[in-house]
Short mmCIF file of C-alpha atoms in Angstrom, two decimals:
data_model
loop_
_atom_site.label_atom_id
_atom_site.label_comp_id
_atom_site.label_asym_id
_atom_site.label_seq_id
_atom_site.Cartn_x
_atom_site.Cartn_y
_atom_site.Cartn_z
CA MET A 1 157.25 142.18 83.10
CA THR A 2 159.25 141.49 79.95
CA THR A 3 160.49 144.52 78.00
CA THR A 4 161.91 144.75 74.52
CA PRO A 5 165.59 145.79 74.54
CA SER A 6 166.34 149.19 73.06
CA PRO A 7 168.34 149.51 69.80
CA SER A 8 171.41 150.51 71.78
CA ALA A 9 171.03 147.41 73.96
CA PHE A 10 170.96 145.23 70.86
CA ARG A 11 174.21 146.79 69.71
CA GLU A 12 175.81 145.86 73.05
CA MET A 13 174.68 142.17 72.99
CA PRO A 14 177.38 139.52 72.44
CA GLY A 15 177.82 138.33 68.89
CA TRP A 16 176.94 134.71 69.73
CA LEU A 17 173.35 135.72 70.43
CA PHE A 18 172.96 136.82 66.84
CA ASP A 19 174.53 133.52 65.73
CA LEU A 20 171.81 131.65 67.62
CA GLU A 21 169.16 133.67 65.85
CA GLU A 22 170.65 132.76 62.49
CA ALA A 23 170.87 129.08 63.48
CA ARG A 24 167.14 128.71 64.03
CA PRO A 25 165.46 126.25 61.61
CA VAL A 26 164.25 127.86 58.44
CA ALA A 27 160.85 126.76 57.13
CA LEU A 28 161.21 124.63 54.00
CA PRO A 29 159.29 125.65 50.88
CA SER A 30 155.83 124.14 50.64
CA ARG A 31 156.59 122.85 47.13
CA PRO A 32 159.63 120.98 45.76
CA PRO A 33 161.94 122.78 43.31
CA SER A 34 160.63 123.09 39.76
CA TYR A 35 163.11 120.59 38.33
CA LEU A 36 161.86 117.91 40.74
CA ARG A 37 158.24 118.75 39.95
CA ASP A 38 158.96 118.50 36.22
CA HIS A 39 160.75 115.16 36.64
CA ARG A 40 157.93 113.73 38.72
CA LYS A 41 155.32 114.95 36.22
CA HIS A 42 157.28 113.35 33.38
CA LEU A 43 157.37 110.01 35.22
CA GLN A 44 153.66 110.15 35.97
CA GLU A 45 152.84 110.87 32.33
CA ARG A 46 154.98 107.97 31.16
CA PHE A 47 153.33 105.68 33.69
CA PHE A 48 149.80 106.59 32.63
CA ASP A 49 150.63 106.49 28.93
CA GLY A 50 152.61 103.25 28.83
CA GLY A 51 151.99 101.53 32.15
CA ALA A 52 154.57 99.95 34.46
CA GLN A 53 155.97 97.79 31.67
CA ALA A 54 157.22 100.95 29.93
CA MET A 55 159.33 101.96 32.91
CA PRO A 56 162.59 100.52 34.24
CA ASP A 57 162.77 99.42 37.86
CA TYR A 58 164.40 102.62 39.13
CA GLU A 59 161.70 104.89 37.67
CA LEU A 60 158.83 102.79 39.01
CA LEU A 61 160.54 102.82 42.38
CA GLU A 62 160.88 106.60 42.23
CA LEU A 63 157.12 106.93 41.77
CA VAL A 64 156.55 104.88 44.91
CA LEU A 65 159.13 106.85 46.89
CA TYR A 66 157.49 110.16 45.94
CA ARG A 67 154.48 109.12 48.00
CA ALA A 68 156.45 109.26 51.24
CA LEU A 69 159.00 111.91 50.17
CA PRO A 70 157.02 114.36 47.99
CA ARG A 71 159.54 117.21 48.37
CA SER A 72 162.75 115.22 48.00
CA ASP A 73 165.01 114.10 45.20
CA VAL A 74 164.36 110.36 45.39
CA LYS A 75 166.73 109.29 42.62
CA PRO A 76 169.66 108.62 45.01
CA ILE A 77 167.39 106.62 47.34
CA ALA A 78 166.01 104.51 44.49
CA ALA A 79 169.55 103.88 43.27
CA ALA A 80 170.71 102.90 46.78
CA LEU A 81 167.80 100.48 47.24
CA LEU A 82 168.42 98.76 43.92
CA ALA A 83 172.17 98.60 44.49
CA ALA A 84 171.66 96.98 47.89
CA LEU A 85 168.77 94.63 47.08
CA GLY A 86 169.01 93.89 43.37
CA ASP A 87 165.70 94.69 41.64
CA TYR A 88 162.24 96.16 42.19
CA ASN A 89 160.70 92.90 43.40
CA ARG A 90 163.43 92.33 45.98
CA VAL A 91 163.12 95.92 47.18
CA ILE A 92 159.41 95.70 47.98
CA SER A 93 159.85 92.17 49.39
CA ALA A 94 162.71 93.10 51.73
CA PRO A 95 162.06 93.08 55.49
CA VAL A 96 161.45 96.48 57.07
CA SER A 97 164.61 96.14 59.14
CA ARG A 98 166.65 95.66 55.96
CA LEU A 99 165.00 98.61 54.21
CA LEU A 100 165.77 100.92 57.12
CA GLU A 101 169.46 100.17 56.73
CA ILE A 102 169.47 102.01 53.38
CA GLU A 103 170.44 105.68 53.53
CA GLY A 104 167.43 107.93 52.98
CA VAL A 105 164.85 105.28 53.88
CA ASP A 106 162.70 106.09 56.89
CA ILE A 107 159.72 104.30 58.37
CA ALA A 108 157.28 106.13 56.04
CA VAL A 109 159.18 104.92 52.98
CA ALA A 110 159.36 101.37 54.34
CA GLU A 111 155.63 101.41 55.09
CA ASP A 112 154.75 102.50 51.54
CA LEU A 113 156.96 99.78 50.04
CA LYS A 114 155.33 97.12 52.21
CA ILE A 115 151.86 98.39 51.23
CA VAL A 116 152.81 97.93 47.57
CA GLU A 117 153.98 94.40 48.37
CA ALA A 118 150.77 93.58 50.25
CA ALA A 119 148.65 94.87 47.36
CA ALA A 120 150.58 92.69 44.88
CA HIS A 121 150.08 89.63 47.09
CA ARG A 122 146.38 90.29 47.51
CA LEU A 123 145.80 90.74 43.78
CA ALA A 124 147.67 87.52 42.97
CA ARG A 125 145.80 85.63 45.71
CA ALA A 126 142.41 86.84 44.47
CA ARG A 127 143.07 85.12 41.14
CA ILE A 128 143.26 81.67 42.73
CA MET A 129 141.06 81.61 45.84
CA GLN A 130 137.79 79.68 45.54
CA ARG A 131 138.74 78.57 42.02
CA PRO A 132 139.69 75.17 40.57
CA VAL A 133 143.45 74.82 40.93
CA ILE A 134 144.11 72.33 38.14
CA SER A 135 142.55 74.53 35.44
CA ASN A 136 144.15 77.65 36.91
CA TRP A 137 147.67 76.32 37.38
CA ASP A 138 149.49 79.27 35.80
CA ALA A 139 147.79 81.65 38.22
CA VAL A 140 148.82 79.41 41.13
CA LEU A 141 152.44 79.54 39.99
CA ASP A 142 152.27 83.32 39.55
CA TYR A 143 150.90 83.69 43.06
CA CYS A 144 153.63 81.50 44.55
CA ARG A 145 156.34 83.41 42.68
CA THR A 146 154.90 86.77 43.75
CA THR A 147 154.68 85.89 47.42
CA MET A 148 157.77 83.74 47.89
CA ALA A 149 160.42 84.06 45.18
CA HIS A 150 162.22 87.05 46.68
CA ARG A 151 162.03 86.24 50.38
CA GLU A 152 165.34 86.21 52.25
CA THR A 153 164.27 83.36 54.53
CA GLU A 154 162.43 80.09 53.91
CA GLN A 155 158.67 79.97 54.18
CA PHE A 156 156.44 76.89 54.03
CA ARG A 157 152.85 77.23 52.83
CA VAL A 158 150.04 74.75 52.29
CA LEU A 159 147.25 75.16 49.76
CA TYR A 160 144.17 73.23 50.92
CA LEU A 161 141.70 71.98 48.28
CA ASP A 162 138.20 70.55 48.45
CA ARG A 163 136.89 67.51 46.54
CA LYS A 164 136.52 69.57 43.36
CA ASN A 165 140.11 70.81 43.65
CA ILE A 166 138.90 74.31 44.49
CA LEU A 167 141.31 76.21 46.70
CA ILE A 168 139.63 76.77 50.05
CA ALA A 169 142.60 77.96 52.13
CA ASP A 170 146.15 79.20 51.68
CA GLU A 171 148.07 79.19 54.94
CA GLU A 172 151.60 79.74 56.10
CA GLN A 173 152.69 76.80 58.22
CA ALA A 174 156.16 77.94 59.21
CA ARG A 175 159.00 80.40 58.69
CA GLY A 176 162.64 79.51 58.97
CA THR A 177 166.17 80.64 58.27
CA VAL A 178 167.98 81.20 54.99
CA ASP A 179 168.27 77.44 54.40
CA HIS A 180 165.86 75.65 56.74
CA VAL A 181 162.23 75.77 57.76
CA PRO A 182 160.71 73.47 60.40
CA VAL A 183 157.70 71.51 59.10
CA TYR A 184 155.53 69.15 61.14
CA PRO A 185 153.49 66.67 59.04
CA ARG A 186 151.10 66.12 61.93
CA GLU A 187 150.15 69.83 61.99
CA VAL A 188 149.68 69.93 58.21
CA VAL A 189 147.29 66.97 58.24
CA LYS A 190 145.51 68.15 61.38
CA ARG A 191 144.72 71.46 59.70
CA ALA A 192 143.48 69.65 56.59
CA LEU A 193 140.99 67.75 58.74
CA GLU A 194 139.83 70.99 60.40
CA LEU A 195 139.17 72.51 56.96
CA ASN A 196 137.60 69.32 55.61
CA ALA A 197 140.16 69.44 52.79
CA SER A 198 140.52 66.54 50.37
CA ALA A 199 143.88 67.46 48.84
CA LEU A 200 147.01 69.48 49.49
CA ILE A 201 149.68 71.36 47.59
CA LEU A 202 152.86 72.13 49.51
CA VAL A 203 154.90 75.20 48.63
CA HIS A 204 158.17 76.51 49.98
CA ASN A 205 160.96 78.73 48.72
CA HIS A 206 164.73 78.48 48.48
CA PRO A 207 166.28 81.90 49.23
CA SER A 208 169.50 80.73 47.55
CA GLY A 209 167.61 80.92 44.26
CA ASP A 210 168.19 77.27 43.33
CA PRO A 211 164.90 75.32 43.52
CA THR A 212 166.55 71.90 43.41
CA PRO A 213 165.03 69.74 46.20
CA SER A 214 167.34 68.68 49.02
CA ASP A 215 167.29 65.23 50.59
CA ALA A 216 165.51 66.79 53.57
CA ASP A 217 162.86 68.28 51.26
CA VAL A 218 162.18 64.88 49.71
CA ALA A 219 162.04 63.12 53.08
CA MET A 220 159.67 65.70 54.55
CA THR A 221 157.40 65.50 51.51
CA ASN A 222 157.19 61.72 51.80
CA ARG A 223 156.26 61.96 55.49
CA ILE A 224 153.44 64.40 54.75
CA ARG A 225 152.24 62.27 51.81
CA ASP A 226 152.13 59.14 53.97
CA ALA A 227 150.33 60.91 56.83
CA ALA A 228 147.80 62.45 54.42
CA GLU A 229 147.10 59.23 52.51
CA ALA A 230 146.38 57.43 55.78
CA LEU A 231 143.43 59.83 56.18
CA ASP A 232 142.35 59.70 52.52
CA ILE A 233 143.84 63.12 51.75
CA GLN A 234 145.79 63.41 48.52
CA LEU A 235 149.06 65.29 48.14
CA HIS A 236 148.86 66.77 44.63
CA ASP A 237 152.27 68.39 44.49
CA HIS A 238 155.11 70.10 46.29
CA LEU A 239 156.43 73.26 44.65
CA ILE A 240 159.84 74.70 45.45
CA ILE A 241 160.11 78.33 44.40
CA GLY A 242 163.46 79.79 43.42
CA LYS A 243 164.36 83.31 42.32
CA SER A 244 163.70 82.69 38.62
CA ALA A 245 162.45 79.10 38.40
CA GLU A 246 160.49 76.50 40.32
CA VAL A 247 160.45 72.73 40.67
CA SER A 248 157.30 70.60 40.79
CA PHE A 249 157.78 67.33 42.66
CA ARG A 250 155.06 65.78 40.46
CA ASP A 251 156.71 66.82 37.21
CA ALA A 252 160.18 65.86 38.46
CA CYS A 253 158.88 62.40 39.51
CA TYR A 254 159.58 62.86 43.21
CA LEU A 255 155.91 62.00 43.85
#
């Protein structure tokens, strides 16, 4: 049977036992300090009054970080993310593994950032799916910029259109490295036949930021065009997305 030591027994206990008692974790307050609450409230008011356009990148990022770290000072984390990755768009577009390298970022923070990215992609995609592409070209470009401009590796996508140039499918064909992505014309055309598509738009990004087509880009585009035309499928364009600009093969007379 366990008994409680007497007061005199406590006085005779070694000092290190009391040190252990003092070293036990102390429960954190259920609410953040008042200065953090006031700062967060101020940011929220500015967001609802003026919208995201009224806030610099670091403040918008702070609002996102508060979701995962409601009792923390997130300013240093927002500053570290922007210093490492450049801007808000590159932060939410960064791979999870890269985000977790930043001090203060845990898996909950990374998850929230990727949810924001997924929501942005879905909203942009909703503006173009099942709609005529030619009359909605600005929305197509916005979607491509949103999903691809800030990727750290190359991605190759194909937009499949029906006979009325309505977008019926948007699919990733391949992912690559920082300067190369493997593309197989046969697979692109095969998928077009499966979808009963009548036209294609190719899209890929250049992580370097420079959208100028390489010789390999031009050669690959010509192979896909030739394979598609043999099956009465038209290649409308090939877009290369850079960090702040894009190149249309049609406009640049590559097609």
